[in-house]
Short mmCIF file of C-alpha atoms and ligand atoms in Angstrom, two decimals:
data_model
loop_
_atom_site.label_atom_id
_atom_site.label_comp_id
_atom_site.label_asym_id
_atom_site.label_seq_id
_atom_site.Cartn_x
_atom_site.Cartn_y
_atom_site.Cartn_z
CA UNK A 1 108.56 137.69 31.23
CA UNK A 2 104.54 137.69 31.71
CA UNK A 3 103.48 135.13 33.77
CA UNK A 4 100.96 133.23 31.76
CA UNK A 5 99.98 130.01 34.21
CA UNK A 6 97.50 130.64 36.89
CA UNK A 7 95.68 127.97 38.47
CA UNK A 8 93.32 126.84 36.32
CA UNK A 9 89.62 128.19 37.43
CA UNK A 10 87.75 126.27 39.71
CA UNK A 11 84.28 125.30 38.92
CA UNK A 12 82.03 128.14 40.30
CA UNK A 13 80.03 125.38 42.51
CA UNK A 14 83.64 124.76 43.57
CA UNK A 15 83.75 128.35 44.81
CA UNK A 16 80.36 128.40 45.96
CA UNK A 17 81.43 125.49 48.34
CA UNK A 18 84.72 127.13 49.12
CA UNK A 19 82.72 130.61 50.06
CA UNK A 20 79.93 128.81 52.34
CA UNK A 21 79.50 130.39 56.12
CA UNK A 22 81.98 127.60 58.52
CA UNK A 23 81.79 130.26 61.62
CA UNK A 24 78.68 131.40 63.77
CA UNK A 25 79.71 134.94 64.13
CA UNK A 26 79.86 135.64 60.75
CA UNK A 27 76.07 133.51 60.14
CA UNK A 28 74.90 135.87 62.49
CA UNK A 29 76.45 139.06 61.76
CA UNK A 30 75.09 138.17 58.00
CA UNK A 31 71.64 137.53 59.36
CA UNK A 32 71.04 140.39 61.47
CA UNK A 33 70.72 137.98 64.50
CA UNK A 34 71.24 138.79 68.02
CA UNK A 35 74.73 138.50 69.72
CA UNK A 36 73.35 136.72 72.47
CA UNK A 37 73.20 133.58 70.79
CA UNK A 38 76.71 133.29 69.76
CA UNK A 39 77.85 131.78 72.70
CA UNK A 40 75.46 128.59 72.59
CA UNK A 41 76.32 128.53 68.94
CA UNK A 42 79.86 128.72 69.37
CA UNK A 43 79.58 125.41 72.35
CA UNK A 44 77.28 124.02 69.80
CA UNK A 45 79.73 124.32 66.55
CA UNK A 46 82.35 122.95 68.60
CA UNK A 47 80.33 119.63 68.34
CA UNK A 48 79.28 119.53 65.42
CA UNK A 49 80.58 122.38 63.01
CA UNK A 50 78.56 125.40 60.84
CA UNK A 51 78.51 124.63 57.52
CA UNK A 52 76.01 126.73 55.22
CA UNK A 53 76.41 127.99 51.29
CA UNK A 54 74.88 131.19 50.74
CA UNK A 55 72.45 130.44 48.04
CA UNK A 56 71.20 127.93 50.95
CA UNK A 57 71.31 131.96 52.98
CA UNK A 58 69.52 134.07 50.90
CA UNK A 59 66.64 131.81 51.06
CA UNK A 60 66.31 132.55 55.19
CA UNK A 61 65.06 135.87 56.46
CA UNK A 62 66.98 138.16 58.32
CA UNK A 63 66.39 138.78 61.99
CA UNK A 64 64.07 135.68 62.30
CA UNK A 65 65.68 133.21 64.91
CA UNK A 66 62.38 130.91 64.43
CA UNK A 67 62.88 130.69 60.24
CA UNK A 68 62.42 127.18 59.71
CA UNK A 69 65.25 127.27 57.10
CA UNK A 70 67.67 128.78 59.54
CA UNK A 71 66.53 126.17 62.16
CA UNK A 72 68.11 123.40 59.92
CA UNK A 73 71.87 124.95 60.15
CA UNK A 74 72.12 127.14 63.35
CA UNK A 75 74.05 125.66 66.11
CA UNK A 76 71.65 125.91 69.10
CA UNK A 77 72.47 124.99 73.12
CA UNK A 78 69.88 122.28 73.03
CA UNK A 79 72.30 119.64 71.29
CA UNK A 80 74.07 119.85 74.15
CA UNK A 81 71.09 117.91 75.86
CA UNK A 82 71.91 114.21 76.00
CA UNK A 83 68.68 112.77 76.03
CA UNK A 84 67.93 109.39 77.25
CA UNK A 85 67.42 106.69 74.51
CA UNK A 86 70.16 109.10 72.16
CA UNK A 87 72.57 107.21 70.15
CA UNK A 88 75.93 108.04 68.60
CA UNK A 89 74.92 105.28 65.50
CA UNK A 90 70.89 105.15 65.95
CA UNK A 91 70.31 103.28 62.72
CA UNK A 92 72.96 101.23 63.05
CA UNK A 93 75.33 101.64 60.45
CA UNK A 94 78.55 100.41 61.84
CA UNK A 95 76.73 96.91 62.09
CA UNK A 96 75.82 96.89 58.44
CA UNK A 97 79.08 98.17 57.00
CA UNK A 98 79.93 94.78 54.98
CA UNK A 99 83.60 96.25 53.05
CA UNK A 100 85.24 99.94 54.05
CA UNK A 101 82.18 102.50 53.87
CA UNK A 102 79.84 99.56 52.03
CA UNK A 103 76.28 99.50 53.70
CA UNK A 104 74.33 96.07 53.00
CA UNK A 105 71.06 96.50 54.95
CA UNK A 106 68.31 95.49 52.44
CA UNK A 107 68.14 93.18 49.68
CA UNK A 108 69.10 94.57 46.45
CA UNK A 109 70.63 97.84 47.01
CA UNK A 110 73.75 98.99 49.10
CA UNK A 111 74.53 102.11 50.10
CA UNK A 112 77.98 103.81 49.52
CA UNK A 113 79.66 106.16 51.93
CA UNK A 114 80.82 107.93 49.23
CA UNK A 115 82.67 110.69 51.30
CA UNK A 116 82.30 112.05 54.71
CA UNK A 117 81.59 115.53 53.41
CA UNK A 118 78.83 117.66 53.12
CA UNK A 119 78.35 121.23 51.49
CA UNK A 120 75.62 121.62 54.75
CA UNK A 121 75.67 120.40 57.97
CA UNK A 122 71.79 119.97 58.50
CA UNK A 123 71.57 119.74 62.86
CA UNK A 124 69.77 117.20 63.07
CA UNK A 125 71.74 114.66 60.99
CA UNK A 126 71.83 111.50 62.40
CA UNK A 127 75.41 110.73 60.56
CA UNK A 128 76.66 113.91 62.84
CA UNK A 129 78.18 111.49 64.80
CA UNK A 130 79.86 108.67 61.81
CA UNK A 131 83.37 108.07 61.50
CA UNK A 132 83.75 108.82 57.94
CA UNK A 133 87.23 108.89 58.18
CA UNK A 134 87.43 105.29 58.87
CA UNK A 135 84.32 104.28 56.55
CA UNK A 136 84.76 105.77 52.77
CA UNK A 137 84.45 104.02 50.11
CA UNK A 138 86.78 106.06 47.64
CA UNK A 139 89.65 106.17 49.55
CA UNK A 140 90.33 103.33 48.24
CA UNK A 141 89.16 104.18 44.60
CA UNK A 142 86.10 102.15 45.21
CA UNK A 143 87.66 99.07 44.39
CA UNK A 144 86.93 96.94 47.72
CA UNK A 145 83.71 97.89 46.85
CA UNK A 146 82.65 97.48 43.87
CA UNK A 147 84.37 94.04 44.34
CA UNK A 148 81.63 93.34 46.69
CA UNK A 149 78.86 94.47 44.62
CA UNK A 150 80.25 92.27 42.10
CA UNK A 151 80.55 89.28 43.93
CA UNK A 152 76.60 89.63 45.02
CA UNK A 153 74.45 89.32 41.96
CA UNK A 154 71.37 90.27 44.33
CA UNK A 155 72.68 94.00 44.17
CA UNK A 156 70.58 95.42 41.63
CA UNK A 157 70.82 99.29 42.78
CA UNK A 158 74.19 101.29 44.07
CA UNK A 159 73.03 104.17 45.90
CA UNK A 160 76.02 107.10 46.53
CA UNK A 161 75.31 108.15 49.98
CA UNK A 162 77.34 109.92 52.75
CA UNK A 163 78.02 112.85 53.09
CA UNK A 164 77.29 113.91 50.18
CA UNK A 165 78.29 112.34 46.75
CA UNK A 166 77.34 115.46 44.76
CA UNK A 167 80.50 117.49 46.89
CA UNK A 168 82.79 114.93 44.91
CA UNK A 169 84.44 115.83 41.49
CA UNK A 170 82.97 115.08 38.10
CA UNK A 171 85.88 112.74 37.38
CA UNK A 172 85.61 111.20 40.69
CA UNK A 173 82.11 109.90 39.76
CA UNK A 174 83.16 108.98 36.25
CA UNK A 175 85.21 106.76 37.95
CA UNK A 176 82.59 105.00 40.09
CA UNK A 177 80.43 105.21 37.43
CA UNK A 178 82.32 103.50 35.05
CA UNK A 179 83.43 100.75 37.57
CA UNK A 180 79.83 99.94 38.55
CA UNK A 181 78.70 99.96 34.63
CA UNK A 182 81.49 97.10 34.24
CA UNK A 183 78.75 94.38 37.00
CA UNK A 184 76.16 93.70 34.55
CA UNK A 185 73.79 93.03 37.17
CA UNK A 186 73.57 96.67 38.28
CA UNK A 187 70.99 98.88 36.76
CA UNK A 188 70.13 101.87 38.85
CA UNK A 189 72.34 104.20 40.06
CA UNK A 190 71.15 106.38 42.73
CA UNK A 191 72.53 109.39 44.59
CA UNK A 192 71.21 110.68 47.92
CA UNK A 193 72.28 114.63 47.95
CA UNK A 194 71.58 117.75 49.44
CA UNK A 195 73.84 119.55 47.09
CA UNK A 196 71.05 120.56 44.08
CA UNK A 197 69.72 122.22 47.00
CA UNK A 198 72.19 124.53 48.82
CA UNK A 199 74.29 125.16 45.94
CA UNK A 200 72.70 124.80 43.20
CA UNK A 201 74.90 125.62 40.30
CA UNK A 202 76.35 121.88 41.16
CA UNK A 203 74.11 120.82 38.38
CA UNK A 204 76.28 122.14 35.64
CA UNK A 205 77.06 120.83 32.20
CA UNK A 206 79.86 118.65 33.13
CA UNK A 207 77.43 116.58 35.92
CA UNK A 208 74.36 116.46 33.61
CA UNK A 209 76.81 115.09 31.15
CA UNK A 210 78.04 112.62 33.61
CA UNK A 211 74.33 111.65 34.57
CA UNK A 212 73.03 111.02 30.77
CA UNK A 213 76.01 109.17 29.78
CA UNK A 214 75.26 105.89 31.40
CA UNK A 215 73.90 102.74 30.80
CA UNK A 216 72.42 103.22 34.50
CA UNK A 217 69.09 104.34 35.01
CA UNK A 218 69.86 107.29 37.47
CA UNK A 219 67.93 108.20 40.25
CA UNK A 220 68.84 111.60 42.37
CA UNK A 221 66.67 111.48 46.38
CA UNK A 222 66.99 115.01 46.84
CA UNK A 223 66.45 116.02 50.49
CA UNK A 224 64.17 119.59 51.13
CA UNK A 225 62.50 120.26 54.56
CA UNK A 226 60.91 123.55 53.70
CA UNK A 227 58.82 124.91 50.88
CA UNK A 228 60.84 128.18 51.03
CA UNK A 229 64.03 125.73 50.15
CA UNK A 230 62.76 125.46 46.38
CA UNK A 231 63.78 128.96 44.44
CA UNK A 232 64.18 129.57 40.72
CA UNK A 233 67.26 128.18 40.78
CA UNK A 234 66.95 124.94 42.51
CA UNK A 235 63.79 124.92 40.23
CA UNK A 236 65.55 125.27 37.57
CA UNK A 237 68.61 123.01 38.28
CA UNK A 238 65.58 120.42 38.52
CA UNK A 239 64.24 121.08 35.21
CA UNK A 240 68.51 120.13 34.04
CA UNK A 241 68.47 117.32 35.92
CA UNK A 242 64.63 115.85 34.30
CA UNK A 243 65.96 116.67 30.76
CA UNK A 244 69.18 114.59 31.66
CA UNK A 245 66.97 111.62 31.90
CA UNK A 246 67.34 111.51 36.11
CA UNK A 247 64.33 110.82 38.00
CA UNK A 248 63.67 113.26 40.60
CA UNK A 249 62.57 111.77 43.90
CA UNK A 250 62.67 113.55 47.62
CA UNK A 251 63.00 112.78 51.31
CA UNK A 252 62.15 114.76 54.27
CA UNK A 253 62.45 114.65 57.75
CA UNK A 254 59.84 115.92 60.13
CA UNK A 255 61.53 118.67 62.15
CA UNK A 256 59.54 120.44 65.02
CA UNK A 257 59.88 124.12 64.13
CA UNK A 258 60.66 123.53 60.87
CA UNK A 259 58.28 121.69 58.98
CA UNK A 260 55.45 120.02 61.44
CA UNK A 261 52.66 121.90 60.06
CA UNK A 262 50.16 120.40 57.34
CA UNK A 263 50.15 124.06 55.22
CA UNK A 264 54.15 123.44 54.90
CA UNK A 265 54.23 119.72 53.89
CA UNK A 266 51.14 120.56 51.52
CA UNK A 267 53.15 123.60 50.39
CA UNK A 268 56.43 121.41 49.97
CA UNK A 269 54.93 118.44 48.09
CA UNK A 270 52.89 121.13 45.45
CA UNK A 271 56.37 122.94 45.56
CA UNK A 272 58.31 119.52 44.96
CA UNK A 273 55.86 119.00 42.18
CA UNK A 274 56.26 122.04 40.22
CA UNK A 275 59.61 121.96 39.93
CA UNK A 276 59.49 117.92 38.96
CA UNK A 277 60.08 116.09 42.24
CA UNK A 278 57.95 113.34 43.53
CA UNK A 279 58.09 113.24 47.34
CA UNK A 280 59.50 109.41 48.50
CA UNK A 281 59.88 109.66 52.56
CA UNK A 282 58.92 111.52 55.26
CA UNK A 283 61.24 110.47 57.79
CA UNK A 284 60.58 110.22 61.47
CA UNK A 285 63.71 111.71 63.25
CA UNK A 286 66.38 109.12 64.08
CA UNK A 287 67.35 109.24 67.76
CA UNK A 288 70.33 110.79 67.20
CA UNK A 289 72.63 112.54 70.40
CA UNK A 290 71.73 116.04 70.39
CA UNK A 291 68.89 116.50 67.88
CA UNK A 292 66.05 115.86 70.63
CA UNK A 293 65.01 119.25 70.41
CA UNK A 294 63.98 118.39 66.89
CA UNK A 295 61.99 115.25 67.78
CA UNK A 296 58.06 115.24 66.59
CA UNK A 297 56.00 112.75 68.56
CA UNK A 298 54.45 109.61 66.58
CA UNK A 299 50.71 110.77 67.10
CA UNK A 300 51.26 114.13 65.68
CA UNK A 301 53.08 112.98 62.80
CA UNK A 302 50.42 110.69 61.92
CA UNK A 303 47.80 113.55 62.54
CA UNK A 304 50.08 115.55 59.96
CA UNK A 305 49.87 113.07 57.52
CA UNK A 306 46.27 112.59 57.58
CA UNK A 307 45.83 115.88 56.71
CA UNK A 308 48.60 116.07 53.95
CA UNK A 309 46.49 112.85 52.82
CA UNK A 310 43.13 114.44 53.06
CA UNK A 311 44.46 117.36 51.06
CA UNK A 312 46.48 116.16 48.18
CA UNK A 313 46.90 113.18 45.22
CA UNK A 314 48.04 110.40 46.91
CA UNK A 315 51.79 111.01 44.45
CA UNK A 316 52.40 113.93 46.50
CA UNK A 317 52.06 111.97 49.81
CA UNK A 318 55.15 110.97 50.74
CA UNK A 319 55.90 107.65 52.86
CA UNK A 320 56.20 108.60 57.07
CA UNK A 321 59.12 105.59 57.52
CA UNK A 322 61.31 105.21 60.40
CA UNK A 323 64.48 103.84 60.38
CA UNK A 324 65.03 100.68 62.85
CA UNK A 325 68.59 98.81 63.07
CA UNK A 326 68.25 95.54 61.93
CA UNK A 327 64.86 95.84 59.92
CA UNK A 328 64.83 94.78 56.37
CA UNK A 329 63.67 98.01 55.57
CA UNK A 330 62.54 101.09 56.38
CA UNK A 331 59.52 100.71 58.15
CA UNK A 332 55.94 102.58 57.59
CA UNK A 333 54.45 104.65 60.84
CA UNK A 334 53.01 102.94 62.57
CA UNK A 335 53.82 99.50 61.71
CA UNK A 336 56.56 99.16 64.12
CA UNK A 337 57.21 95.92 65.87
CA UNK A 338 53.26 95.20 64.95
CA UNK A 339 51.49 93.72 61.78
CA UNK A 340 49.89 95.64 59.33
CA UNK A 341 46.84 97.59 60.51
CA UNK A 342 44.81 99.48 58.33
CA UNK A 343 41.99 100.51 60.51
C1 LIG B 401 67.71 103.97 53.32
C2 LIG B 401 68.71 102.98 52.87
C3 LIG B 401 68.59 102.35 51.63
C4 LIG B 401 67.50 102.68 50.65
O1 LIG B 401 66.27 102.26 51.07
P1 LIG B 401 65.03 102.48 50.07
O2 LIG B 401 63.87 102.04 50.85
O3 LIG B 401 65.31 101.67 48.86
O4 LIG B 401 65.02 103.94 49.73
C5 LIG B 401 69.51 101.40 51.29
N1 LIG B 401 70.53 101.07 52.11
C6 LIG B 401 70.68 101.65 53.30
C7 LIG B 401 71.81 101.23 54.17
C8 LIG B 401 69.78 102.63 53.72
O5 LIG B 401 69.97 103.23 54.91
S1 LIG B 402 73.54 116.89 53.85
FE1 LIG B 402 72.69 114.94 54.57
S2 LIG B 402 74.45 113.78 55.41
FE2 LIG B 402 75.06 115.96 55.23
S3 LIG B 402 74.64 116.89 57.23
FE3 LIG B 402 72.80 117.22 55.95
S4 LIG B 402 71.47 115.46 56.39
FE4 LIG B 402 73.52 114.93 57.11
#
């Protein structure tokens, strides 16, 4: 008897996922990086594990410990470094988890922990640290809370958060979707991912058809660091997502040795814009245990942004915001704890 009934085939972003680089040796062996820092990156991992697709790969250059792209994903000895000021929750998340992985920090829009994981484990994260495990809002099959959302007409805006809400199955968000469609009084839907970016064959048919059938205006915050991060096919996976109806937005965060120059923010904004993404924040780096290393000091970020300024349409200048617990929003550099100042 032939055997007719293999598993049916996985999506190939499925496989992409499945396939990413989880172990330091092999990152480095597939770089063409010395030995000698395998044993920082192996202490390192053990903290806060590898995790990088190879599309995400290709895009580094091999033998370069200083690429700004590899920066992002190698585990180094410097998170080791507790710093003093570090947090485990710097933007205080616990406090403003309202139902199981519900975030109601500012008026209008809360934030779901849509799943704890990620197809990249970016080193600097400030949710390297989150107990997703305990704070997820589909474990539940989102019904705690969407229950919440409905019960506060103020919530206007849903945004999918995590982790990353783009490393969840197409039915999985069908079934958010639908259940948020049901409160009248929401009208965007908005997904923070990193996926579109590291794997980029996530934006297949069955997503973009998931993204144009709604009655919610959609609204995908990509999150790019480096020019170099935009190819042809994160370009094109762009040009999907525009035709889909989704507007294209992007947040950064200003990394020493990755992206604290003015040429690479120019070059990322006029590279955001090509492919049909507006840049929305620049964050400053959230005090997060064992990402000092990546920490870029308030006057030189505001030098940076002068120049980005100086140099480009004010659309391509993104926002510098920091993240404070407690504040009703992000706040602009350098309006903390002060009044407005335009000097
Ligand atoms: C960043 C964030 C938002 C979104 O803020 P915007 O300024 O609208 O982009 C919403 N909720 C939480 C908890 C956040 O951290
Ligand atoms: S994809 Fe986002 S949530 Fe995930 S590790 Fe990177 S920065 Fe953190």
């Amino acid at each position: 008897m032939i055997h007719g009934t293999s598993a049916p085939r996985q999506a190939p972003w499925r496989e992409e996922l499945a396939r990413a680089i989880t172990n330091p040796q092999d990152l480095l062996a597939t770089l063409g990086l010395p030995a000698t820092l395998l044993p920082a990156a192996e202490r390192a991992h053990a903290l806060f594990p590898l995790r990088v697709p190879r599309p995400y790969l290709a895009r580094i250059t091999p033998g370069d410990p200083d690429d700004p792209l590899l920066r992002q994903i190698l585990p180094l000895a410097a998170e080791e470094h507790v710093a003093a000021g570090d947090l485990r929750d710097p933007v205080g998340d616990l406090a403003a988890q309202v139902a199981p992985g519900v975030l109601h920090k500012y008026q209008g829009r809360v934030l779901l922990t849509a799943t704890g994981a990620c197809a990249v484990h970016c080193r600097y994260c400030f949710r390297r640290h989150f107990p997703y495990a305990e704070a997820n809002a589909a474990r539940d099959d989102w019904r705690s809370a969407v229950t919440y959302i409905a019960e506060n007409p103020s919530v206007r805006e849903v945004i999918l958060s995590g982790g990353d809400p783009l490393t969840l199955a197409d039915d999985k968000l069908v079934v958010v979707i639908r259940r948020l469609e049901a409160v009248d009084h929401v009208q965007t839907l908005r997904l923070h991912s990193r996926v579109p970016v590291v794997v980029p064959s996530r934006v297949d048919n069955g997503l973009l058809a998931v993204l144009h059938k709604t009655r919610l205006a959609v609204v995908l915050v990509l999150h790019i660091n480096h020019p170099r991060e935009i190819d042809q096919d994160v370009a094109s996976a762009c040009g999907r997502l525009r035709a889909a109806g989704v507007t294209l937005l992007n947040q950064s965060v200003l990394l020493a040795g990755v992206n604290d120059e003015a040429d690479v923010l120019v070059g990322l904004s006029e590279r955001l814009f090509a492919a049909g993404v507006l840049p929305y924040y620049m964050h400053m780096l959230d005090r997060v245990q064992g990402a000092a290393h990546f920490a870029v000091a308030e006057d030189v970020a505001l030098g940076l942004m002068r120049a980005v300024r100086d140099r480009l349409p004010g659309y391509l200048v993104p926002r510098l915001v920091r993240e404070v617990a407690g504040a009703p929003a992000k706040i602009p550099v350098p309006e903390v704890g002060g009044s407005l100042c335009y000097g």
